[in-house]
Amino acid sequence: EDNLALVMKIGKERGVAVVVRAENEVEARRLYALGAEYVLVPQLTAGQHLGNLVAALRAGQPVKRHREHDLRHLAHQRI
């Protein structure tokens, strides 16, 4: 509901590009229909990333840079 309010109020009234997160594809389509500039759907993004990694591995390309990037990111997380 917060995302809906952001898209409907802030984005349209102020001409701001609103980027929001959706829990599923149905919610994402609704947010796009209401005018969201971009909707992040974590499961979709993760699937795309995994597909890119598999394609790189099949092509014989190393994925070491992806691993190192993730490890650097994880090192800065507070748990």
XYZ file of C-alpha atoms in Angstrom:
79
model
C 0.000 0.000 0.000
C 2.927 2.352 0.626
C 4.169 1.743 -2.893
C 0.734 2.501 -4.321
C 0.648 5.778 -2.425
C 4.125 6.694 -3.649
C 3.252 6.041 -7.266
C -0.129 7.732 -7.206
C 0.778 10.789 -5.112
C 4.452 11.613 -5.339
C 5.139 10.468 -8.873
C 2.222 12.216 -10.531
C 2.078 15.391 -8.446
C 5.760 16.187 -8.457
C 6.920 14.655 -11.718
C 9.319 12.361 -9.851
C 10.398 8.998 -11.244
C 9.240 6.527 -8.603
C 11.047 3.193 -8.235
C 9.307 0.670 -5.998
C 9.454 -2.989 -5.010
C 6.671 -5.502 -5.619
C 6.098 -8.811 -3.889
C 4.838 -10.523 -7.041
C 4.146 -10.092 -10.730
C 0.500 -9.090 -10.266
C 1.496 -6.278 -7.918
C 4.257 -5.220 -10.326
C 1.835 -4.948 -13.242
C -0.525 -2.851 -11.136
C 2.268 -0.482 -10.083
C 3.404 -0.103 -13.700
C -0.196 0.579 -14.767
C -0.410 3.335 -12.161
C 2.739 4.989 -13.489
C 5.750 3.589 -11.636
C 8.976 4.278 -13.522
C 10.487 0.943 -12.485
C 9.264 -1.928 -10.308
C 11.767 -4.279 -8.745
C 10.479 -7.836 -8.340
C 13.202 -9.648 -6.346
C 12.352 -13.158 -7.578
C 12.405 -11.989 -11.202
C 15.675 -10.102 -10.763
C 17.311 -13.064 -9.023
C 16.147 -15.396 -11.784
C 17.549 -13.114 -14.474
C 20.867 -12.869 -12.660
C 21.046 -16.640 -12.231
C 20.264 -17.110 -15.917
C 23.092 -14.737 -16.862
C 25.525 -16.634 -14.641
C 24.509 -19.996 -16.112
C 24.879 -18.611 -19.648
C 28.350 -17.278 -18.795
C 29.411 -20.627 -17.347
C 28.095 -22.504 -20.399
C 30.074 -20.147 -22.633
C 33.215 -20.913 -20.612
C 33.361 -17.438 -19.092
C 34.502 -17.046 -15.503
C 32.028 -15.699 -12.973
C 34.736 -14.813 -10.480
C 34.039 -11.063 -10.766
C 30.392 -11.629 -9.806
C 31.450 -13.699 -6.801
C 33.989 -11.082 -5.708
C 31.432 -8.297 -6.078
C 28.958 -10.196 -3.911
C 31.596 -10.993 -1.286
C 32.567 -7.298 -1.076
C 28.920 -6.375 -0.652
C 28.361 -9.037 2.009
C 31.436 -7.844 3.933
C 29.733 -4.477 4.473
C 26.432 -5.890 5.700
C 25.568 -5.678 9.360
C 23.818 -8.741 10.667
